[in-house]
Tab-separated table of C-alpha atoms and ligand atoms in Angstrom:
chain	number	residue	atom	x	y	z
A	1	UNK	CA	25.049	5.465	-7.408
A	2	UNK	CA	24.012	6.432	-3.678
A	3	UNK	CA	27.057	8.392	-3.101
A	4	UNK	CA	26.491	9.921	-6.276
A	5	UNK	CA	22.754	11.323	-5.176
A	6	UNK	CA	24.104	12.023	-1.835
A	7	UNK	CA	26.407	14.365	-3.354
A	8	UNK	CA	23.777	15.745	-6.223
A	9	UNK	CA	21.428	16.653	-2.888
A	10	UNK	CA	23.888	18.052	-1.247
A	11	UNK	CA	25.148	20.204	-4.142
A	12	UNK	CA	21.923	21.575	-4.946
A	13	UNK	CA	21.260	22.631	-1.482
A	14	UNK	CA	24.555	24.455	-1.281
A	15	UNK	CA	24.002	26.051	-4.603
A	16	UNK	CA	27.076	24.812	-5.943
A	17	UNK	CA	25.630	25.031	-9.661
A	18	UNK	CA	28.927	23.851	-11.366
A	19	UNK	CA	29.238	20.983	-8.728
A	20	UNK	CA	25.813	20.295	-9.832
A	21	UNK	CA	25.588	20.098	-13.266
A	22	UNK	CA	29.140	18.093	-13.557
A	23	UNK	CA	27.424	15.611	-11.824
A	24	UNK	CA	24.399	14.999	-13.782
A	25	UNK	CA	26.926	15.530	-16.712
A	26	UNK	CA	29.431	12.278	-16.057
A	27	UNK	CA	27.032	10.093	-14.961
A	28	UNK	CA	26.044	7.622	-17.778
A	29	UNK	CA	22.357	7.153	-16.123
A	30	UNK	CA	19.887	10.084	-17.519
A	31	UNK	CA	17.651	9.356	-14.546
A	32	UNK	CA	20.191	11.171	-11.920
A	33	UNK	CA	18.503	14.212	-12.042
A	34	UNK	CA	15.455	13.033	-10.802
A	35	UNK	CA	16.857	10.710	-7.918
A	36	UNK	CA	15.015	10.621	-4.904
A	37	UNK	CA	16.604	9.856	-1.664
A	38	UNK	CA	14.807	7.470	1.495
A	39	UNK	CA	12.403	10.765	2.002
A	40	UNK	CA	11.297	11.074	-1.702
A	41	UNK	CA	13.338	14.524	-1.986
A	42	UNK	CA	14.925	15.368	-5.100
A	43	UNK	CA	17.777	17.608	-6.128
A	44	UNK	CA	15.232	20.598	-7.273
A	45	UNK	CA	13.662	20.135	-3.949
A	46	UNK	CA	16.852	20.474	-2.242
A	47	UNK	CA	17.436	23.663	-4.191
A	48	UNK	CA	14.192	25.023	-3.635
A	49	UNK	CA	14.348	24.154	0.130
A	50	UNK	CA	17.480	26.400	0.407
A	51	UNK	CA	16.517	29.291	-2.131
A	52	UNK	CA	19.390	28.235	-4.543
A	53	UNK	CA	17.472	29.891	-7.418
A	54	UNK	CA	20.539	29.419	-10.204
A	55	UNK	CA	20.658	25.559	-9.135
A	56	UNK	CA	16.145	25.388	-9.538
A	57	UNK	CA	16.832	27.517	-12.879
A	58	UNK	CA	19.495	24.304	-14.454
A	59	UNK	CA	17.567	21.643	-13.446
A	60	UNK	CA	14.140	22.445	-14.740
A	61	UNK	CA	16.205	23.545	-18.369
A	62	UNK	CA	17.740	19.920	-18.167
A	63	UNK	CA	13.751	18.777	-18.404
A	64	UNK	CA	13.534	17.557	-14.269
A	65	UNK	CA	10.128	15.563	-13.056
A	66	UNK	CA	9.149	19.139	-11.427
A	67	UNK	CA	6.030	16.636	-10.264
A	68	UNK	CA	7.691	14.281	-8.130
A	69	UNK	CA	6.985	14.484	-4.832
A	70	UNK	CA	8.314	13.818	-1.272
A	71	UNK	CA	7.241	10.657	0.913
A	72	UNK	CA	5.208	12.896	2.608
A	73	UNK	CA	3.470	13.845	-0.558
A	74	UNK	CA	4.916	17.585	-1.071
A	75	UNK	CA	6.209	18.690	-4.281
A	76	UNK	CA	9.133	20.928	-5.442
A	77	UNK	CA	6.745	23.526	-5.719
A	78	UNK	CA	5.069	22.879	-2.088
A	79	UNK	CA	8.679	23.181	-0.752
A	80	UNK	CA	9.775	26.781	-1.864
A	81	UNK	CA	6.753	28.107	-1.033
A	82	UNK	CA	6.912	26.941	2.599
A	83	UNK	CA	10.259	28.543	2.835
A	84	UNK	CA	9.240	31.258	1.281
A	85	UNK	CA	11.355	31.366	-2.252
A	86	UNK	CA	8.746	32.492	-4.363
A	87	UNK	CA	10.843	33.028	-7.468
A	88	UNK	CA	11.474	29.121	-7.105
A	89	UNK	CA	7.922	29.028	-7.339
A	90	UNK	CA	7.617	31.093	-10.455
A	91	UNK	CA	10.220	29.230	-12.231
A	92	UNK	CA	8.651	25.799	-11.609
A	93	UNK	CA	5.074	27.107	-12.321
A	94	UNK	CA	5.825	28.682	-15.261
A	95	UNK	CA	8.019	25.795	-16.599
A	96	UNK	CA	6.569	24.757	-19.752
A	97	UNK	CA	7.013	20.932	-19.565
A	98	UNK	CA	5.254	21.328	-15.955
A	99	UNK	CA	2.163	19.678	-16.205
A	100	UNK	CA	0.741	21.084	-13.453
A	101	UNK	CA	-0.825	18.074	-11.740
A	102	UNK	CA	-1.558	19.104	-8.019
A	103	UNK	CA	-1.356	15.893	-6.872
A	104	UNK	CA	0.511	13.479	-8.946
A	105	UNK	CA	1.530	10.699	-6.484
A	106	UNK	CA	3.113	7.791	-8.304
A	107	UNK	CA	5.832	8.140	-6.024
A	108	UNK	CA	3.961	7.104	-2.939
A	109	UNK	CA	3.653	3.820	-1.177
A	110	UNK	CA	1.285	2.972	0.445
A	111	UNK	CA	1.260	0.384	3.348
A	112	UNK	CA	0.734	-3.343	2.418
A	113	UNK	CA	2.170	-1.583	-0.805
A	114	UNK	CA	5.384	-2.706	-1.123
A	115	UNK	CA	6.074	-5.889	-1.420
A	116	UNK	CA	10.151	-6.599	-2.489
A	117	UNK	CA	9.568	-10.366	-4.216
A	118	UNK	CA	10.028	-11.148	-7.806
A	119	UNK	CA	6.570	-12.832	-7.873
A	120	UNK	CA	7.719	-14.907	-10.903
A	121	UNK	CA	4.421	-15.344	-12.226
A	122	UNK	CA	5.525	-17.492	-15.200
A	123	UNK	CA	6.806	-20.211	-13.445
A	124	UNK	CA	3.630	-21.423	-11.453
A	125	UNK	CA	2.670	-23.580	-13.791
A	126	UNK	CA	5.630	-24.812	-14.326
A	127	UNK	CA	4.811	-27.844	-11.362
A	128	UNK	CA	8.601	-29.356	-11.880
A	129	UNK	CA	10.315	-26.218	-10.471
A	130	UNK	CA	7.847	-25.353	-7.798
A	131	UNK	CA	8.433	-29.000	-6.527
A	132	UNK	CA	11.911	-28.437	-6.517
A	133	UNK	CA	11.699	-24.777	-5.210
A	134	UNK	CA	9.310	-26.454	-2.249
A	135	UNK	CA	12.427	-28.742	-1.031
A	136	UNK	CA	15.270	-26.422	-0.972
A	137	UNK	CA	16.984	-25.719	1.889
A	138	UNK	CA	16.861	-21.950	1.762
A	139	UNK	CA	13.161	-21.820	0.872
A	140	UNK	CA	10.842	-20.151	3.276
A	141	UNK	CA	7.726	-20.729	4.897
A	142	UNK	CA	5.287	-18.165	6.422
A	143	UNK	CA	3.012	-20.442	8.331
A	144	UNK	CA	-0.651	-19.389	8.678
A	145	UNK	CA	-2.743	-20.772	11.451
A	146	UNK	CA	-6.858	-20.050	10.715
A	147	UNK	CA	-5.378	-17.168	8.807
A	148	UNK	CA	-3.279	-15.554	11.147
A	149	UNK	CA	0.316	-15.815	10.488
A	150	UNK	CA	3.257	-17.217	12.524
A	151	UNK	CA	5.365	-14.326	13.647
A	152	UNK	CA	8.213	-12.736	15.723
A	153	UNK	CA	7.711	-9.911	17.932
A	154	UNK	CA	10.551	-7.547	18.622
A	155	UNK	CA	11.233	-4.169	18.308
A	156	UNK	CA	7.818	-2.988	19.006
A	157	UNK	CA	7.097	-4.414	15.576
A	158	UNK	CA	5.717	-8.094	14.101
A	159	UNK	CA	8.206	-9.858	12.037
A	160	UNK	CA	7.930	-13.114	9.874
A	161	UNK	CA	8.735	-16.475	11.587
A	162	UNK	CA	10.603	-18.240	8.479
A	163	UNK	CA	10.050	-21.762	8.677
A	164	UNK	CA	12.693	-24.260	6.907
A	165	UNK	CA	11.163	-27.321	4.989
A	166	UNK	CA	12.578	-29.748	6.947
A	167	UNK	CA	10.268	-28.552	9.777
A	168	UNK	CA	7.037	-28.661	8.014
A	169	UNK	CA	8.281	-31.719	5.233
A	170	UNK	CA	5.728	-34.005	7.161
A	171	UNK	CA	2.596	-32.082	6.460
A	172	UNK	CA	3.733	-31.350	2.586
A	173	UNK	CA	3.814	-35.336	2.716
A	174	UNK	CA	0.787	-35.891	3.763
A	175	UNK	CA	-2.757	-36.295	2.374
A	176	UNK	CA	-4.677	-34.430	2.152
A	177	UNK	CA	-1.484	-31.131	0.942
A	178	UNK	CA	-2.585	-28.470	2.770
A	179	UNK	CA	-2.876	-25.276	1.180
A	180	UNK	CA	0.690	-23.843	-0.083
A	181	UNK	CA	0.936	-20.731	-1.950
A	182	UNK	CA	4.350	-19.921	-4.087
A	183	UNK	CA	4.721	-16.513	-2.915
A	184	UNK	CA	7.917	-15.523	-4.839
A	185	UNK	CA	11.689	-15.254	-4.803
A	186	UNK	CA	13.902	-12.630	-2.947
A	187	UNK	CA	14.971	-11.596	0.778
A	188	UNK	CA	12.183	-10.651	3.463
A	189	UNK	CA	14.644	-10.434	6.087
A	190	UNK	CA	14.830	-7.543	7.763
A	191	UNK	CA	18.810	-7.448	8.587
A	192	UNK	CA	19.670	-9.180	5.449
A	193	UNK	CA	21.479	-6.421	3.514
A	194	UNK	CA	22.953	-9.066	1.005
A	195	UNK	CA	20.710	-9.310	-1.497
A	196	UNK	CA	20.263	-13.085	-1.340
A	197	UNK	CA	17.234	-14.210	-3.111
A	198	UNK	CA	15.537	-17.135	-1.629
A	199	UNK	CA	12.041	-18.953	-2.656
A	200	UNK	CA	8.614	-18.136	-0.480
A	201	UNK	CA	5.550	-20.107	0.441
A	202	UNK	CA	2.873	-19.468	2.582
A	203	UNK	CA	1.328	-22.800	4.452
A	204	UNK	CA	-1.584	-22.834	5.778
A	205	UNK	CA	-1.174	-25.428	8.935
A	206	UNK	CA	-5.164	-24.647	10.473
A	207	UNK	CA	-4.864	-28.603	10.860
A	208	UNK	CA	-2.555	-28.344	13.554
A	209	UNK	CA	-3.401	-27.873	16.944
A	210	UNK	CA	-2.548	-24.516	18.253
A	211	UNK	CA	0.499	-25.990	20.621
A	212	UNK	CA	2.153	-27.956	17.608
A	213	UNK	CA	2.500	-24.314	15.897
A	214	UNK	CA	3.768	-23.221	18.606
A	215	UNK	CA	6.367	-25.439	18.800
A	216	UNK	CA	8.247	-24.623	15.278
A	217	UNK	CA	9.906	-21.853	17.100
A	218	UNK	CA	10.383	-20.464	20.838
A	219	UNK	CA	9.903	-17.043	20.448
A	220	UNK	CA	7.161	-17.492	18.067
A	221	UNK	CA	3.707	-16.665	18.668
A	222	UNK	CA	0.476	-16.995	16.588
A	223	UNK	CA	-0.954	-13.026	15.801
A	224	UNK	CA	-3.999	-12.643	17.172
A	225	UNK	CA	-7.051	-11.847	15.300
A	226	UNK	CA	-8.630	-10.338	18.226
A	227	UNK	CA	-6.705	-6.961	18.007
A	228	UNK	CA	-7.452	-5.891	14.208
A	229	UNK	CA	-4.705	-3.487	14.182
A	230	UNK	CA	-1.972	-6.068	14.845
A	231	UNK	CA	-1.280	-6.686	11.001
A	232	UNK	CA	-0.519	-3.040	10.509
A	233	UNK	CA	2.697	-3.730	13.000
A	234	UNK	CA	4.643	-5.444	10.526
A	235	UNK	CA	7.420	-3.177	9.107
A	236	UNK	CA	6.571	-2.444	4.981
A	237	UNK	CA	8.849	-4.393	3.903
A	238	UNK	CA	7.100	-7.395	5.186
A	239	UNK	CA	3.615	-6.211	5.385
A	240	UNK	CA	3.157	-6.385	1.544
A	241	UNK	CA	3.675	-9.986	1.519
A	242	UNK	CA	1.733	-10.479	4.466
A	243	UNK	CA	-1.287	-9.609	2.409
A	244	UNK	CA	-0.614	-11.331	-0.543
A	245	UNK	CA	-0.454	-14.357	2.052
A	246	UNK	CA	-4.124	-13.425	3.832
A	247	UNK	CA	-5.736	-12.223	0.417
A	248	UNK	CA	-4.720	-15.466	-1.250
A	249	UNK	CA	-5.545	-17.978	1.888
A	250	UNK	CA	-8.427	-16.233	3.014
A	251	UNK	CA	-9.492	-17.092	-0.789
A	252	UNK	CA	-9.187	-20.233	-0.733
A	253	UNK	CA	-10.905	-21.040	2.554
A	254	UNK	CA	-13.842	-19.205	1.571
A	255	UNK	CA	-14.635	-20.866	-2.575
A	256	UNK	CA	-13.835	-24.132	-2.032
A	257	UNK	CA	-16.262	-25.087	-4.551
A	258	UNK	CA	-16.754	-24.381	-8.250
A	259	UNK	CA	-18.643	-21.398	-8.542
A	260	UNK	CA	-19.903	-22.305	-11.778
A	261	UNK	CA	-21.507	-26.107	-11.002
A	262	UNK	CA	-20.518	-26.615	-7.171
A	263	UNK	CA	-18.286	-29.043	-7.584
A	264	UNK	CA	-14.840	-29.441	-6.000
A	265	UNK	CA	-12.215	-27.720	-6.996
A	266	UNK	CA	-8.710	-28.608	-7.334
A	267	UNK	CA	-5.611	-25.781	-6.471
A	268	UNK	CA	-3.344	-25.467	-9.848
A	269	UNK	CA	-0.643	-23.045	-10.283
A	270	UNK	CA	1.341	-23.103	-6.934
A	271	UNK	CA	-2.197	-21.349	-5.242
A	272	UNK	CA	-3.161	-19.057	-7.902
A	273	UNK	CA	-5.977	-21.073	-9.547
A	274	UNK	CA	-8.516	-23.277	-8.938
A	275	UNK	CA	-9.488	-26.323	-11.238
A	276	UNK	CA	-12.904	-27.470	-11.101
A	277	UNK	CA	-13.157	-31.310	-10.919
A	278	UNK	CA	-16.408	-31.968	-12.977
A	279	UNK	CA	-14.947	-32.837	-16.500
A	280	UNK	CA	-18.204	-31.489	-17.915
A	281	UNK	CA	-18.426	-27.779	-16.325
A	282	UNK	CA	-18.325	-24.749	-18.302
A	283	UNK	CA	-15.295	-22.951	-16.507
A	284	UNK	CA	-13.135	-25.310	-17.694
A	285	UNK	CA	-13.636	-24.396	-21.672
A	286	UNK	CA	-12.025	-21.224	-22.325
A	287	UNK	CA	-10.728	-18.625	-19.269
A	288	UNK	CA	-13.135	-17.742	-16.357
A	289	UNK	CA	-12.776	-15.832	-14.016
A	290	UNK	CA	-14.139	-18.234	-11.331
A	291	UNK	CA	-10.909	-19.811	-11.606
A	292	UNK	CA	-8.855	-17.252	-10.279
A	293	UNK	CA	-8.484	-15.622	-6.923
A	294	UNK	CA	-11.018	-12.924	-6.202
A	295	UNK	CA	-10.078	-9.407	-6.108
A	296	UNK	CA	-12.966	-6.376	-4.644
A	297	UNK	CA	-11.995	-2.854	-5.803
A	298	UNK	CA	-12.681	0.092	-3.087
A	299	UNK	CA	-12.830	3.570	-3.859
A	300	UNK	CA	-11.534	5.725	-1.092
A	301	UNK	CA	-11.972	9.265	-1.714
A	302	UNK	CA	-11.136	12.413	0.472
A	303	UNK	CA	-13.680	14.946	-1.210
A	304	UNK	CA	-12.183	18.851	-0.748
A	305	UNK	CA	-14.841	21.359	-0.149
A	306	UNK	CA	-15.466	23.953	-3.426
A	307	UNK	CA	-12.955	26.534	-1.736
A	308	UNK	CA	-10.439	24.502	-1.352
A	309	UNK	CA	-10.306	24.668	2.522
A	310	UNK	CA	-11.762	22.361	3.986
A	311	UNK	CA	-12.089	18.243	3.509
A	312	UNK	CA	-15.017	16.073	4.253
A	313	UNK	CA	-14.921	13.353	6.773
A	314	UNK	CA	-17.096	10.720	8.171
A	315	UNK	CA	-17.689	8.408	10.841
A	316	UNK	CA	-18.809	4.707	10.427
A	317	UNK	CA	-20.692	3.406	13.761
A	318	UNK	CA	-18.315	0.606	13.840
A	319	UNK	CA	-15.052	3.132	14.196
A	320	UNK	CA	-13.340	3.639	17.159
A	321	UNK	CA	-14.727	6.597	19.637
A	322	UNK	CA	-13.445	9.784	17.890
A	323	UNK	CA	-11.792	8.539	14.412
A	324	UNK	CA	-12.590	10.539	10.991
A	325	UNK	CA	-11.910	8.980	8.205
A	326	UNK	CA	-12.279	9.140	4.119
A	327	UNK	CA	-15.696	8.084	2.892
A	328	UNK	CA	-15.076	4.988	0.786
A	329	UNK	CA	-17.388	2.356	-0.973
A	330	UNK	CA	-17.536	-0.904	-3.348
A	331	UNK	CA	-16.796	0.089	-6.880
A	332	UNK	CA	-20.269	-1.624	-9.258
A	333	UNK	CA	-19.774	-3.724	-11.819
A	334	UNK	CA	-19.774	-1.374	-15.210
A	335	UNK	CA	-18.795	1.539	-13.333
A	336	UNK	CA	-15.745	3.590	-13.839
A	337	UNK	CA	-13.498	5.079	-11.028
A	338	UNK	CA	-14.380	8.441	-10.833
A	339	UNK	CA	-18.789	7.674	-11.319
A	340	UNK	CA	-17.987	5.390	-8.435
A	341	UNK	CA	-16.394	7.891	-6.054
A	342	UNK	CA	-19.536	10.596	-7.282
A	343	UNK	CA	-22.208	7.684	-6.509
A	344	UNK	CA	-20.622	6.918	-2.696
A	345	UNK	CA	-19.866	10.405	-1.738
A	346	UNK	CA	-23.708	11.535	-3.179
A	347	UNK	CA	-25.350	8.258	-1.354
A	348	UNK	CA	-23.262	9.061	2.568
A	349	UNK	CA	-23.217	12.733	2.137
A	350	UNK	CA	-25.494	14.255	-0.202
A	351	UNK	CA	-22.892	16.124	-1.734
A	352	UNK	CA	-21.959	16.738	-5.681
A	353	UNK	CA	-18.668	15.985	-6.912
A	354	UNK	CA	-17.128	17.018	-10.155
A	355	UNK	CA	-13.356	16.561	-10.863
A	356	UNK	CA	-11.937	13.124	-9.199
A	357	UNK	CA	-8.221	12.486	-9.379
A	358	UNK	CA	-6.836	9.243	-8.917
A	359	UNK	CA	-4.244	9.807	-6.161
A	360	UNK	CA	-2.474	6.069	-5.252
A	361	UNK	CA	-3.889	2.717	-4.004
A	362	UNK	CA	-3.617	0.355	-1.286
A	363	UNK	CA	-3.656	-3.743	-1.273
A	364	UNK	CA	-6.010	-4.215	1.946
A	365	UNK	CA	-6.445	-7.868	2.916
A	366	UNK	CA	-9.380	-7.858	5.169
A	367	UNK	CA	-9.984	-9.732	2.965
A	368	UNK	CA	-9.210	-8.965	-0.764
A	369	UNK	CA	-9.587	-5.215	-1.285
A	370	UNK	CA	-7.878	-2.938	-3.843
A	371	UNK	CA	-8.494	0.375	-2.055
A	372	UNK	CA	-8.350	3.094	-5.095
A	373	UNK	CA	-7.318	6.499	-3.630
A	374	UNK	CA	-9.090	9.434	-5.176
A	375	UNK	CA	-9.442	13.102	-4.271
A	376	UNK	CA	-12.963	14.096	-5.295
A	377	UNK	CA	-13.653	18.253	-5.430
A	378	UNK	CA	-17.037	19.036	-4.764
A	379	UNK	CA	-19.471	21.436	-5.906
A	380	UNK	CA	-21.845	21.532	-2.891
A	381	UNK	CA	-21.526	22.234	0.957
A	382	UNK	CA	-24.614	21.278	2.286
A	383	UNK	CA	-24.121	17.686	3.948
A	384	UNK	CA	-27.187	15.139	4.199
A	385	UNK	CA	-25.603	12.129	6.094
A	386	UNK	CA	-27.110	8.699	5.195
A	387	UNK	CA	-27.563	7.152	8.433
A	388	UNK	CA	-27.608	3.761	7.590
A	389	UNK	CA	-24.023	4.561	6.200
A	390	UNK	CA	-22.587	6.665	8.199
A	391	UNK	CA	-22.879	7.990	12.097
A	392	UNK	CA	-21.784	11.743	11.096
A	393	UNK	CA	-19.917	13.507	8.524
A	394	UNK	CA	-18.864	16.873	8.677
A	395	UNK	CA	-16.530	19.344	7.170
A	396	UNK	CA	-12.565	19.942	8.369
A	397	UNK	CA	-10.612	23.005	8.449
A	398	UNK	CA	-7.337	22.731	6.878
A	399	UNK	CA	-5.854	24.226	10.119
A	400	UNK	CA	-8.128	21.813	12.384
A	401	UNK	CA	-6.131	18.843	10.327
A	402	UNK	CA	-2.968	20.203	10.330
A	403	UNK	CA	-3.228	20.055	14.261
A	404	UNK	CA	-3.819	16.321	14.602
A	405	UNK	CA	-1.617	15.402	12.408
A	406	UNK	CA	1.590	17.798	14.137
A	407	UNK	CA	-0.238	16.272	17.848
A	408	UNK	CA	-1.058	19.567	18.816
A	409	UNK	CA	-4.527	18.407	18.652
A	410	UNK	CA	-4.241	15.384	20.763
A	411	UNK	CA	-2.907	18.136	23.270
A	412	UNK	CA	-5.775	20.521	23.498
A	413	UNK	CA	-7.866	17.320	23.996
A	414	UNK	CA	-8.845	16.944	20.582
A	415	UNK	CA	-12.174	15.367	19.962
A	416	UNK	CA	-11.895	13.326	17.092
A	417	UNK	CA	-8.999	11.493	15.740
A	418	UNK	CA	-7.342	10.412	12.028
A	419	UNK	CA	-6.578	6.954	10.694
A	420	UNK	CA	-3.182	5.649	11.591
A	421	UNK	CA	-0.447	6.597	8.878
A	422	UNK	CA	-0.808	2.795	7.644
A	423	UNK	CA	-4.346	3.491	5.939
A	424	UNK	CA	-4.316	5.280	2.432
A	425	UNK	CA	-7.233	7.462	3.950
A	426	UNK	CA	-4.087	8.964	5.969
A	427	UNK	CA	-2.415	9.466	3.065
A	428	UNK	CA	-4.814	11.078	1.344
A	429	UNK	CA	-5.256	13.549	4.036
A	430	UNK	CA	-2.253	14.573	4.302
A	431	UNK	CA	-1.758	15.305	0.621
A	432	UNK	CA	-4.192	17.403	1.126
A	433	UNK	CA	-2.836	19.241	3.786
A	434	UNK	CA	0.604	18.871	2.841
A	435	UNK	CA	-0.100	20.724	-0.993
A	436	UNK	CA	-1.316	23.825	0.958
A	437	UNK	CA	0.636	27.011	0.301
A	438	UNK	CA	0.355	28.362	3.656
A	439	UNK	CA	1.309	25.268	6.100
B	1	ZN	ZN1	-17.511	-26.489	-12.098
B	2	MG	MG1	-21.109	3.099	0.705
């Protein structure tokens, strides 16, 4: 199938139309056409990259995804209208089937996103095969120490320090069990390219001296909590897991005890559930939600000025000298998405928002956020910053923007700064940018 889109792309950016449409033609899977490669491009994209109107013109009458859109969050239509093809860009605009969503981003993953195991969610209760899965030779552990994990570092990046059983059997033996969490089945390793599917826990070993840890591997080292960014310098295919791991453990250090009565509570379901032990409480009759691990939804919004030009950013006290970022807040109880992002960005800034578009979200696990993307386009200029909230907030320039994010900023001694590309607020500004006609 690779070779096959390899040879699609390239087609379409040499205009070979025939070339084109007999592949999309022979191959028995409908979803060719709209085959992205490792950047998110397309075969339309390719075409309108290169001009190769006649190609644009057979894909889009063979019904294309004219909405997909790059990693780097640009469409088809972005594309030919960098390079300059506008008739590219009348044919996809004026494609019927286009639904004309500026920013529809289900294509893009977001860091602490992606997360490659089969979770198997049906078999946690089943205690038999966990118990079994637990002693296997090719499971792996991911040992946590006070919540920081057990890792590798090479590369300039962290990687996960698999532990076998056999090196950790005598603290699954003992009493009390710590904390193990059945993470799911499938290959974390980096150089792995053979697909072999192994079983994952997370073990939390706090009860171990520091120096024992150590010991479970040489070149192993405990990540430090100190430096908050460290977790962000896993590679994505690991860092997904990662915060399943600190979401999940940080969980279960912090409600030991029945929320309902205050009794103990007893783990269930391989570390997704927790039993109270009074026979006579409430949360055991029926579902509760007390039972499960806790999960705080975020709304993260980057609100676009009423012309279009210009995005809204702020500055927490606690951020780093310089940084910028998205405004974001704690979604309410009985409060929907969008009336969420139009209640934070009114209480920080003062100003109105009308249309909010969900955009893409982010697991965060400091501890247990869902960060919900949004852009939010507002109706108002004038800013009123809520000091308690926020240190300043100001409008952007597209152009001022684009210069961070291409370093020429950073050059000219730039005085402010952007998340790193591993927060969604990144992303989100970048769409932004990146959807502009004249980059
Ligand atoms: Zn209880
Ligand atoms: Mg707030």
């Amino acid at each position: 199938m690779g070779k096959m889109i390899d040879e699609l792309h390239d087609s379409a950016s040499k205009g070979q139309l025939d070339l084109v449409l007999m592949i999309i033609e022979s191959s028995k899977q409908k979803s060719v056409i709209n085959a992205q490669n490792d950047q998110g491009w397309t075969a339309l994209m390719f075409a309108a990259r290169n001009g190769r109107v006649n190609v644009a013109d057979a894909l889009i009458k063979k019904g294309c995804d004219v909405d997909l859109m790059t990693k780097s969050g640009q469409t088809a239509v972005d594309i030919a209208q960098f390079w300059n093809h506008s008739s590219i860009v009348t044919l996809i605009t004026s494609d019927s089937n286009n639904s004309n969503i500026p920013c529809q981003l289900s294509t893009v993953v977001t860091y602490f996103g992606k997360n490659p195991l089969d979770r198997c969610s049906a078999m946690r209760d089943n205690q038999e095969w966990i118990e079994k899965e637990l002693h296997q030779a090719s499971t792996k552990y991911i040992l946590f120490h006070k919540l920081n994990p057990f890792v590798l570092y090479q590369d300039n990046k962290y990687e996960i320090c698999p532990i076998s059983y056999k090196d950790i059997s005598f603290l699954l033996m003992g009493d009390p069990k710590p904390v193990y969490i059945f993470l799911g089945l499938g290959c974390l390793d980096l150089s792995n390219t053979n697909g072999e599917r192994n079983a994952w826990f997370a073990l939390d070993v706090s009860t171990l001296e520091e120096e024992r840890v150590l010991k479970f591997s040489k070149k192993a080292e405990i990540l430090s909590s100190k430096n908050k960014y460290a977790i962000m310098g896993f590679d994505e295919i690991q860092a997904g897991v990662i915060a399943q791991c600190k979401s999940l453990l940080t969980w279960h250090l912090r409600y030991k005890f029945c929320p309902t009565c205050g009794s103990v509570t007893n783990i269930a379901e391989a570390g997704y559930k927790r039993i109270c032990a009074n026979k006579d409480c409430i949360s055991l009759q029926g579902i509760h939600n007390t039972s499960y691990p806790r999960l705080d939804p975020v709304v993260i919004m980057l609100v676009i000025s009423p012309d279009k030009q210009q995005c809204l950013l702020g500055r927490q006290k606690t951020f780093p000298p310089g940084l910028f970022s998205c405004l974001a807040g704690f979604m309410e109880p009985g409060e929907t998405i969008e009336d969420a992002v139009r209640r934070e960005v009114m209480e920080e800034s003062g100003i109105k928002v009308d249309k909010v578009q969900y955009h893409t979200c982010q697991p965060w696990p400091m501890p247990m956020q869902l960060m919900i993307g949004c852009l939010a386009y507002a109706t108002s200029n004038y800013i009123k910053v809520d000091q308690n909230e926020l240190e300043a907030a100001r409008w952007f320039p597209k152009k001022e923007i684009m210069d961070i994010l291409t370093g020429h900023g950073l050059n000219s001694g730039a005085a402010f700064s952007l998340p790193p590309k591993q927060a969604i607020a990144y992303q989100l500004i970048k769409t932004f940018v990146g959807t502009s006609s004249n980059l």
